PDB file of C-alpha atoms and ligand atoms in Angstrom:
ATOM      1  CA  UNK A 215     -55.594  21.704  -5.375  1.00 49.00           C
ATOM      2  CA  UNK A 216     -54.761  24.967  -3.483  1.00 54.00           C
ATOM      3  CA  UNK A 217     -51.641  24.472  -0.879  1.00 65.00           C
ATOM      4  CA  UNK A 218     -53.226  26.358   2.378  1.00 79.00           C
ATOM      5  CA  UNK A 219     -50.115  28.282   4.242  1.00 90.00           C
ATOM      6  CA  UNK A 220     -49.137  26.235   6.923  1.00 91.00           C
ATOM      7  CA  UNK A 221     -50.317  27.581  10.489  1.00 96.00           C
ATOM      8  CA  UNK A 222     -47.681  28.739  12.651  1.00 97.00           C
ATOM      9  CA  UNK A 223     -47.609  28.870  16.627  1.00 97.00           C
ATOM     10  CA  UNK A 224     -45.334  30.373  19.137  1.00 98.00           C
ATOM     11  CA  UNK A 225     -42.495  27.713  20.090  1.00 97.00           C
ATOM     12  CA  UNK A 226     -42.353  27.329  23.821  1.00 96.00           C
ATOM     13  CA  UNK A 227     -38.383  26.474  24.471  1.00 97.00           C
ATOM     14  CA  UNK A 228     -37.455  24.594  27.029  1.00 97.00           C
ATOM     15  CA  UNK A 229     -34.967  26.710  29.182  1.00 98.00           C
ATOM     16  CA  UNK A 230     -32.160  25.959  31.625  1.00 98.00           C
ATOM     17  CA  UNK A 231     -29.269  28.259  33.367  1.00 98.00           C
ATOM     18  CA  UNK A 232     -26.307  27.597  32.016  1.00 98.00           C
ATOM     19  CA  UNK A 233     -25.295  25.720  35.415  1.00 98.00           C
ATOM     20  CA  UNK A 234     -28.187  23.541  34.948  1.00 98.00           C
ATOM     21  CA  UNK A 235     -27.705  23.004  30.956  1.00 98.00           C
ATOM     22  CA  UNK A 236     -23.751  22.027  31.863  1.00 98.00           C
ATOM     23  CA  UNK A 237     -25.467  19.585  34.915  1.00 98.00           C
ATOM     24  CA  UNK A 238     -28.171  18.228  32.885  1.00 98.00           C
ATOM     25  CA  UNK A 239     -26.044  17.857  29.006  1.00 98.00           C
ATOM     26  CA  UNK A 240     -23.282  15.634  31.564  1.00 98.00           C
ATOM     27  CA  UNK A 241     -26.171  13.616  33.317  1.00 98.00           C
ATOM     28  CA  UNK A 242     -27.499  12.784  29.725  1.00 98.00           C
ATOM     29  CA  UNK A 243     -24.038  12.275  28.775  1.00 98.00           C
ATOM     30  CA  UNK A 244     -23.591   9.750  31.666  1.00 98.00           C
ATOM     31  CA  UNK A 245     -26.614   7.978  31.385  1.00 98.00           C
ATOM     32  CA  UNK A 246     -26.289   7.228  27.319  1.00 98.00           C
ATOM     33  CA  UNK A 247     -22.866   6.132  28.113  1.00 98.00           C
ATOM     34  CA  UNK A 248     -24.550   3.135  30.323  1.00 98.00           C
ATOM     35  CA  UNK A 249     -25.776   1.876  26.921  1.00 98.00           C
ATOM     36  CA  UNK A 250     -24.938  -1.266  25.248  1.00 98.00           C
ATOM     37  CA  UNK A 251     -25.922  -3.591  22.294  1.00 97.00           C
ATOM     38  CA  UNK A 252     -27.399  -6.936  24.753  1.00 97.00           C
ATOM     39  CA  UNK A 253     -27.434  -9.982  22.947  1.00 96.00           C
ATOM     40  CA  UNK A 254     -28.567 -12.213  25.504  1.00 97.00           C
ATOM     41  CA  UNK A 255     -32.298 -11.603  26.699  1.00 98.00           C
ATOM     42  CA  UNK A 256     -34.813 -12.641  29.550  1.00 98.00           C
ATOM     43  CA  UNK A 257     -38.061 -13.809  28.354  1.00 98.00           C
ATOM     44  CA  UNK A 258     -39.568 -10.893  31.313  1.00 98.00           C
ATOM     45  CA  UNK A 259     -42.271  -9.103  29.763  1.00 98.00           C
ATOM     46  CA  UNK A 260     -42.644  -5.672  29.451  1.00 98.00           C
ATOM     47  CA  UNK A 261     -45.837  -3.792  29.638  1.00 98.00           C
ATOM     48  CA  UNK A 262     -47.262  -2.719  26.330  1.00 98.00           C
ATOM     49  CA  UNK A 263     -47.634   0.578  27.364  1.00 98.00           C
ATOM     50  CA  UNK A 264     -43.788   1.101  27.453  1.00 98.00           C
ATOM     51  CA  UNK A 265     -43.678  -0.146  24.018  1.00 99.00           C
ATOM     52  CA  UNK A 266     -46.203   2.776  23.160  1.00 99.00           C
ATOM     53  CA  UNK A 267     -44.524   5.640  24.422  1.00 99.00           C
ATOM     54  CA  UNK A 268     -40.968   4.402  22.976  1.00 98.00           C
ATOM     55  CA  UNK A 269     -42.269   4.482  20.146  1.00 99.00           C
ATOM     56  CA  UNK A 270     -44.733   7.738  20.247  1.00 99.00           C
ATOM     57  CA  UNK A 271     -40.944   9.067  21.222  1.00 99.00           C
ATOM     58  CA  UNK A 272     -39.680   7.811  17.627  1.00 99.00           C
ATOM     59  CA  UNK A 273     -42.008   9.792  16.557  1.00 99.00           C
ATOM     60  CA  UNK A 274     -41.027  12.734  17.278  1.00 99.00           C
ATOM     61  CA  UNK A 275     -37.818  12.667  15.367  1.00 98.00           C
ATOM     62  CA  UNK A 276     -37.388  15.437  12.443  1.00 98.00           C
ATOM     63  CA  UNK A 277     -38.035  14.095   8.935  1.00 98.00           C
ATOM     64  CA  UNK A 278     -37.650  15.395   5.552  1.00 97.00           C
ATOM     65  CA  UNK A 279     -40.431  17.987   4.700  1.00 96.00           C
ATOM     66  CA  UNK A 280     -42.419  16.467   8.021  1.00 96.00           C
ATOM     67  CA  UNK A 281     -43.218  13.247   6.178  1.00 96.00           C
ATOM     68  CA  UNK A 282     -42.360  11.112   8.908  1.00 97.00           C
ATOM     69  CA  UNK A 283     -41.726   8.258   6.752  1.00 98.00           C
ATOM     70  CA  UNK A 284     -41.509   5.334   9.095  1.00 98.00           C
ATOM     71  CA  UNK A 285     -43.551   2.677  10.416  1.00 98.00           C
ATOM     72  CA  UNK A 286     -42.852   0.890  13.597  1.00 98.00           C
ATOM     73  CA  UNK A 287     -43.948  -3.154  13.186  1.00 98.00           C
ATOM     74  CA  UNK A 288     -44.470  -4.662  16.771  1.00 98.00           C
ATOM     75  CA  UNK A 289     -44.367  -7.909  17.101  1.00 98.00           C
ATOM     76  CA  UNK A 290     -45.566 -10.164  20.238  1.00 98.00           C
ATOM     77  CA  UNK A 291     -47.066 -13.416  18.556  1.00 98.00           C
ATOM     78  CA  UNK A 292     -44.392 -16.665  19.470  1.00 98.00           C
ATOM     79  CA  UNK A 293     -44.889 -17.914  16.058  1.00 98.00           C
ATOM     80  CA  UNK A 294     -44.237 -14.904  13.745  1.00 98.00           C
ATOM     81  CA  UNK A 295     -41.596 -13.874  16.038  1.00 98.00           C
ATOM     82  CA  UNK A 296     -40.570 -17.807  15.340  1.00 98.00           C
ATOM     83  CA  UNK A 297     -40.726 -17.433  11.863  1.00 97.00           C
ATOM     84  CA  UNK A 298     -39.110 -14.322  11.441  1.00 97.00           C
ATOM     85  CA  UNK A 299     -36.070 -16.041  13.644  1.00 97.00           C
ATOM     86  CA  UNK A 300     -35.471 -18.887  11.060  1.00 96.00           C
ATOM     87  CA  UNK A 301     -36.163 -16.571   7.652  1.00 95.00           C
ATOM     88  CA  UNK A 302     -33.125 -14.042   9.664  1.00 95.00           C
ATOM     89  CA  UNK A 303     -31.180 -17.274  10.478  1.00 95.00           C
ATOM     90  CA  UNK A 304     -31.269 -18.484   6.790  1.00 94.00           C
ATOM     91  CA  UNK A 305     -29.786 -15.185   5.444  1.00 93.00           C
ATOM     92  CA  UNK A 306     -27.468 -15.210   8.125  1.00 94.00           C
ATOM     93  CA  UNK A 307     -25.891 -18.329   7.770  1.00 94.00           C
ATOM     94  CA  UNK A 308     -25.297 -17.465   3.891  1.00 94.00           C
ATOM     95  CA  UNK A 309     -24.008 -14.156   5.218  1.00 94.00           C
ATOM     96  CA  UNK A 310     -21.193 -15.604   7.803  1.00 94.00           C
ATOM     97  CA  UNK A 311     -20.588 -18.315   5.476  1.00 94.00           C
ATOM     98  CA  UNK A 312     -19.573 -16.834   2.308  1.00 92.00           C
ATOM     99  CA  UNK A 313     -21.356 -13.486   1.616  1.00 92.00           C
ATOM    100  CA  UNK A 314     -19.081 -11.013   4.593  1.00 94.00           C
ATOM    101  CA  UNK A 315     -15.719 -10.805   3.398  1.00 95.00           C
ATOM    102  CA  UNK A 316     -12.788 -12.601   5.703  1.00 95.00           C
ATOM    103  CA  UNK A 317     -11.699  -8.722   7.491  1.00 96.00           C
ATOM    104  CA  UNK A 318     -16.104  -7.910   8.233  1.00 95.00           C
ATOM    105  CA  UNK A 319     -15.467 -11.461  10.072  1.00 95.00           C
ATOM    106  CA  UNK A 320     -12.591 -10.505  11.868  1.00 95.00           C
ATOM    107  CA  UNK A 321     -13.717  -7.235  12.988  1.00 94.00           C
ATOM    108  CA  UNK A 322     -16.745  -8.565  14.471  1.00 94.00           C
ATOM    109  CA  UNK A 323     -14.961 -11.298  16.166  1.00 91.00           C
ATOM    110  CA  UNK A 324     -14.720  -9.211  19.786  1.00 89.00           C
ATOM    111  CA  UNK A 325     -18.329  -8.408  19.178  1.00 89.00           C
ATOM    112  CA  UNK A 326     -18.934 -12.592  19.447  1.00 87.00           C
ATOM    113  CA  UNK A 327     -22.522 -12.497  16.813  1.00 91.00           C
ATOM    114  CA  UNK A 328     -22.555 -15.075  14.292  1.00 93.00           C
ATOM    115  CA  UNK A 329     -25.622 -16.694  12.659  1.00 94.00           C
ATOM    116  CA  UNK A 330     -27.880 -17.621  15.844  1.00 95.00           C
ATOM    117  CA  UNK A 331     -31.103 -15.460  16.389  1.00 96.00           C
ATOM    118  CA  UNK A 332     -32.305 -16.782  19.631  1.00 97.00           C
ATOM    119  CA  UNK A 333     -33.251 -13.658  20.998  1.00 97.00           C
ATOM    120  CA  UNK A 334     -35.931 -13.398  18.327  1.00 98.00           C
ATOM    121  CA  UNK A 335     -37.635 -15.784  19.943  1.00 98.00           C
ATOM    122  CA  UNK A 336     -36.827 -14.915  23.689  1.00 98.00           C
ATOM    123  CA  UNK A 337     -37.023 -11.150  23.866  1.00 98.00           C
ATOM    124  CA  UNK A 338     -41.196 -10.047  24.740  1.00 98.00           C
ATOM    125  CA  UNK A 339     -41.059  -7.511  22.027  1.00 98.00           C
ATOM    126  CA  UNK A 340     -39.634  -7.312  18.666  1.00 98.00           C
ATOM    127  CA  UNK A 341     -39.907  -3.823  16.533  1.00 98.00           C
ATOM    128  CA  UNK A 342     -39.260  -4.098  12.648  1.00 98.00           C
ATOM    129  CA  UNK A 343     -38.418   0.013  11.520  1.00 98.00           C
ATOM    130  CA  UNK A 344     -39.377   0.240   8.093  1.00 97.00           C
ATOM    131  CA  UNK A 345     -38.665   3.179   6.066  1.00 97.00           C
ATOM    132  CA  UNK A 346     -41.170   4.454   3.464  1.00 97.00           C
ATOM    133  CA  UNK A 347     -39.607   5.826   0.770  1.00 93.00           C
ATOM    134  CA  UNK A 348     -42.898   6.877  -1.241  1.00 96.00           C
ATOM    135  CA  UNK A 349     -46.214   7.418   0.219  1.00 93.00           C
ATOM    136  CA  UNK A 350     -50.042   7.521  -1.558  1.00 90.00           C
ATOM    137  CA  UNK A 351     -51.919  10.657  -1.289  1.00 89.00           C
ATOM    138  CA  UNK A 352     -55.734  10.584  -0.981  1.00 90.00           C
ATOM    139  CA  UNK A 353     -56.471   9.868  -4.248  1.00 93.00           C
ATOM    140  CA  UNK A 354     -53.996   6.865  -4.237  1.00 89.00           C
ATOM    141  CA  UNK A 355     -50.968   8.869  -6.247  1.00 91.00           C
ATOM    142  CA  UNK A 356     -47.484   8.645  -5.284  1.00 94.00           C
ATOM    143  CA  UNK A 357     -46.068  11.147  -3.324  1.00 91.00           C
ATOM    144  CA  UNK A 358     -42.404  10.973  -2.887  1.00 92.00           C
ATOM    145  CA  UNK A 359     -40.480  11.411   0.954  1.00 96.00           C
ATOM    146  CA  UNK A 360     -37.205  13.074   1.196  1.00 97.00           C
ATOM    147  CA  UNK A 361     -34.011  12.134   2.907  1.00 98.00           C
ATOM    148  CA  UNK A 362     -35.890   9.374   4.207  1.00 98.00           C
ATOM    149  CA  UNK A 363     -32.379   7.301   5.156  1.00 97.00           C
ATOM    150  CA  UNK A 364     -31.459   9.896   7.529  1.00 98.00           C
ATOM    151  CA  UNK A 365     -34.901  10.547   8.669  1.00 98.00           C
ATOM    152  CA  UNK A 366     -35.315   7.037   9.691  1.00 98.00           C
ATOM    153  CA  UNK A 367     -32.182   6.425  10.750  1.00 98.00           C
ATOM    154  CA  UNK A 368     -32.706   9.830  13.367  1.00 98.00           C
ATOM    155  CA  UNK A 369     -36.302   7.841  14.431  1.00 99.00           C
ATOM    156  CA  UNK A 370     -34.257   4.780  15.257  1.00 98.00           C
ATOM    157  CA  UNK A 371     -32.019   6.604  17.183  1.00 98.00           C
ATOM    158  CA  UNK A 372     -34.680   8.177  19.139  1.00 99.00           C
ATOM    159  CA  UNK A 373     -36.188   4.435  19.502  1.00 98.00           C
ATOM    160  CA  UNK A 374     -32.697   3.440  21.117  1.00 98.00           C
ATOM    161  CA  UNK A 375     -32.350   6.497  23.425  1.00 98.00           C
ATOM    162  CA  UNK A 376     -36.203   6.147  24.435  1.00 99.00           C
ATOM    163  CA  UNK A 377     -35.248   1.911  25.085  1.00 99.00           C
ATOM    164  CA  UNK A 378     -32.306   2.958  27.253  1.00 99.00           C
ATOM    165  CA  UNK A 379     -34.454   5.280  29.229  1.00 98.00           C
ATOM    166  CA  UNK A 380     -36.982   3.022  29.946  1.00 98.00           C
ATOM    167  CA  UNK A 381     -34.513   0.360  31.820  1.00 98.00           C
ATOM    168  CA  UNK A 382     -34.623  -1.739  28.757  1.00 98.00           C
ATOM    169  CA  UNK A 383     -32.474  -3.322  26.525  1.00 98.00           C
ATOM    170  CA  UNK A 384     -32.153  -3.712  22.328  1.00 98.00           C
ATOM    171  CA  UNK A 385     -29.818  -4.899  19.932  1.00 97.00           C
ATOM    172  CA  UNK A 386     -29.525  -3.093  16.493  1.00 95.00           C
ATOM    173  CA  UNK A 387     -30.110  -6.359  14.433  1.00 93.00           C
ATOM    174  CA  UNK A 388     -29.755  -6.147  10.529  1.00 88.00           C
ATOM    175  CA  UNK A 389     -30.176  -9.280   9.093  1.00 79.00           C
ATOM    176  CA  UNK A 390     -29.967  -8.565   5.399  1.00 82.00           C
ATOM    177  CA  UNK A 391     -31.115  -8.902   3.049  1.00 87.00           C
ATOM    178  CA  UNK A 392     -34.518  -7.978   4.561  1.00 89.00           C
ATOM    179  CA  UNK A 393     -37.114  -8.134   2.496  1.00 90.00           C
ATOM    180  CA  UNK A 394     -38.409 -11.614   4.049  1.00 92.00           C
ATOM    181  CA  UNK A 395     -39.558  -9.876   7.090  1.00 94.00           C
ATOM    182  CA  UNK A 396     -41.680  -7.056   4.612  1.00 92.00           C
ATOM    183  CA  UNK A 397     -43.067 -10.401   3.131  1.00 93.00           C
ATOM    184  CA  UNK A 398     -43.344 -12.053   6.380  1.00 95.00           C
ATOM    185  CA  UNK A 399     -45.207  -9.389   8.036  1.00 97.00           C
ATOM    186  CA  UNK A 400     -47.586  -8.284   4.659  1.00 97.00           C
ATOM    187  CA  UNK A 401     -46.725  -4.795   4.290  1.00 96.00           C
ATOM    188  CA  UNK A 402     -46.693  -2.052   1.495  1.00 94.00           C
ATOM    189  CA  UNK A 403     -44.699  -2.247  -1.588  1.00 92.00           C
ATOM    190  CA  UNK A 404     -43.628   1.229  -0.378  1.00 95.00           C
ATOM    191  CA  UNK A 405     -42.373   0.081   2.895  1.00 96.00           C
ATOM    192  CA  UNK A 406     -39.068  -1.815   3.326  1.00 95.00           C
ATOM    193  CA  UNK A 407     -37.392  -2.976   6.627  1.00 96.00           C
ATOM    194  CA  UNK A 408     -35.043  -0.612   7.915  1.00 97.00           C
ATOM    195  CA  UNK A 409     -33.956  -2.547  11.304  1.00 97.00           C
ATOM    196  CA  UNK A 410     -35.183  -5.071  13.572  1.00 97.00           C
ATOM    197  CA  UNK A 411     -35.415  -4.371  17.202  1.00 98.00           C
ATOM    198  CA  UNK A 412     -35.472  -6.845  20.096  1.00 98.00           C
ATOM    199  CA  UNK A 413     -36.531  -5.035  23.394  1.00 98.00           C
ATOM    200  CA  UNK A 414     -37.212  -6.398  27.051  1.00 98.00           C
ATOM    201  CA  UNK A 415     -34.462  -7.019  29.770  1.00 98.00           C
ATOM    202  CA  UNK A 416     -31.073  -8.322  29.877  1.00 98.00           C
ATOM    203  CA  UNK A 417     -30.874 -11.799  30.412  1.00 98.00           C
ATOM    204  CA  UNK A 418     -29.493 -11.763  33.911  1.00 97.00           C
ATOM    205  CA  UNK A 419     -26.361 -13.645  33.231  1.00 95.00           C
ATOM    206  CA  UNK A 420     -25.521 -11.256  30.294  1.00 96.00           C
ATOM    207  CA  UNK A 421     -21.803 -10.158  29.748  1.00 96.00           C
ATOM    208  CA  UNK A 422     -20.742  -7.545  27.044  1.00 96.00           C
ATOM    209  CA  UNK A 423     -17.413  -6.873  25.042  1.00 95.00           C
ATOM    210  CA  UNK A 424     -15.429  -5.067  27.314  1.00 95.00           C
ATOM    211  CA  UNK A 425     -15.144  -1.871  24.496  1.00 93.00           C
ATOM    212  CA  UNK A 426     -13.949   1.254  24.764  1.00 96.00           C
ATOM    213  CA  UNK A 427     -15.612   4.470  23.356  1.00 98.00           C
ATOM    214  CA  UNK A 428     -13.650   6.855  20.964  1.00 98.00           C
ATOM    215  CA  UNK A 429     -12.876  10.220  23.411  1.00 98.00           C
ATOM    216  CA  UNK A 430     -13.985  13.514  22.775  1.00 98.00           C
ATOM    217  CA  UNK A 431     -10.663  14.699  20.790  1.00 98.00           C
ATOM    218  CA  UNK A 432     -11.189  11.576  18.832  1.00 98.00           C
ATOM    219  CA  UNK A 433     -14.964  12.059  17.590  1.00 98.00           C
ATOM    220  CA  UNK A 434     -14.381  15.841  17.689  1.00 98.00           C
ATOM    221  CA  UNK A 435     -12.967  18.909  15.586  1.00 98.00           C
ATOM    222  CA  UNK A 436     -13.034  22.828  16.934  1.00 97.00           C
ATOM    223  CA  UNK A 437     -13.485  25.776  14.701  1.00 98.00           C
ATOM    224  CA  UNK A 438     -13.155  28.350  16.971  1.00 96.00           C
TER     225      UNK A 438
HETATM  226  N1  IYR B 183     -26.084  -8.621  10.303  1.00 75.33           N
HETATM  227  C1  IYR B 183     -25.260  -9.650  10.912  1.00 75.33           C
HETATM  228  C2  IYR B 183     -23.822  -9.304  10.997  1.00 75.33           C
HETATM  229  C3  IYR B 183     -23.420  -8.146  11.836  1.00 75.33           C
HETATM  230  C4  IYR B 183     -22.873  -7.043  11.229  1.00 75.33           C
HETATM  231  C5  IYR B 183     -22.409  -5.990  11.970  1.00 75.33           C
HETATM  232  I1  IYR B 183     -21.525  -4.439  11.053  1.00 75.33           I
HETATM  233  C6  IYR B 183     -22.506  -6.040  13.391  1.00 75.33           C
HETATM  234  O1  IYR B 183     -22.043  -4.954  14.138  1.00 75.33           O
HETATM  235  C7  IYR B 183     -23.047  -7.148  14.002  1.00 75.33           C
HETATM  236  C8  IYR B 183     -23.516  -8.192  13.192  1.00 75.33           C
HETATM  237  C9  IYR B 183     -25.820 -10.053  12.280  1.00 75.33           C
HETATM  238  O2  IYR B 183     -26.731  -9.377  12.761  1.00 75.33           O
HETATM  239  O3  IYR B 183     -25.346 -11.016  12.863  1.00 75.33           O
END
């Protein structure tokens, strides 16, 4: 089969003054930094049309060779969500109790997480990323994806942002290993779970570690 030449387009960029780019880069700066992980939820639904245009906005993160190798589970049903909750559990408690080593325990001490999932069950929405690392053509043959890690891992990050934005809340749960949840949920053989995603609102009692972010200098190195 003949590869036609991709069709190209004029790219309209979005422009600011440089006043505006330094205002709007610190606002967006600002606002990110009012992120956190939540691990306590409200059962408060969320309208399903939120859900939709978080996730059309993961997916409209780059990808290797524009293969877009993700697929975005959604999850509303009580009992899968149920299920899902004690499979995650079960791996859990084998991972806090035996399978992390003794310093992974201690570092997440401050965060307080151990092997309780309850916001599986609470939170209105759950999203399961999974990453595809091969796809099937139209004539059923593999075709492979590229960098699909980082591609994912940029989607997810767009997920997050596009969460935060929204007023809404997530935790960046990776119960692992994860391959119940592919089972649990009947997908692909060429689709495995990347990361699950609780979303909805804080529960309204909700604390957080009290952490502090590395600073600039810290995260930072000039070449100038
Ligand atoms: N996956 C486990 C453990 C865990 C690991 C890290 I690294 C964290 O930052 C938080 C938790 C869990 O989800 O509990």
């Amino acid at each position: 089969m003949e590869e036609e030449n991709q069709k190209m387009i004029p790219y309209q960029q979005v422009l600011f003054e440089e006043e505006e780019m330094i205002e709007r880069s610190k606002m967006h700066y600002e606002f990110m930094n009012k992120r956190r992980s939540v691990r306590a939820f409200s059962d408060r639904d969320v309208p399903e049309e939120v859900i939709q245009y978080i996730i059309r906005t993961a997916g409209t993160a780059p990808s290797g060779a524009h293969k877009q190798p993700w697929t975005f589970c959604v999850i509303r049903n009580s009992d899968l969500k149920h299920r899902i909750r004690k499979l995650a559990e079960e791996e859990e408690r084998k991972n806090y109790s035996g399978r992390m080593s003794e310093r992974w325990l201690k570092d997440l001490e401050p965060l307080g997480t151990n092997a309780v999932k309850e916001f599986i069950d609470i939170a209105p929405w759950i999203i399961v990323v999974m990453k595809k690392s091969f796809d099937f053509n139209d004539d059923q043959k593999k075709i492979n994806n590229y960098y699909v890690n980082e591609s994912v891992g940029i989607a997810s990050g767009f997920l997050i942002g596009a969460i935060h934005q929204a007023g809404l809340v997530t935790l960046t749960h990776t119960p692992s290993p994860m391959n119940f949840i592919a089972e649990a949920l009947d997908r692909p053989k060429n689709e495995k779970p990347y990361l699950l995603l609780p979303v909805g609102y804080a529960k309204e009692t909700c604390t957080v570690p009290d952490l502090e972010r590395k600073n600039l200098e810290e995260i930072s190195i000039y070449y100038m």
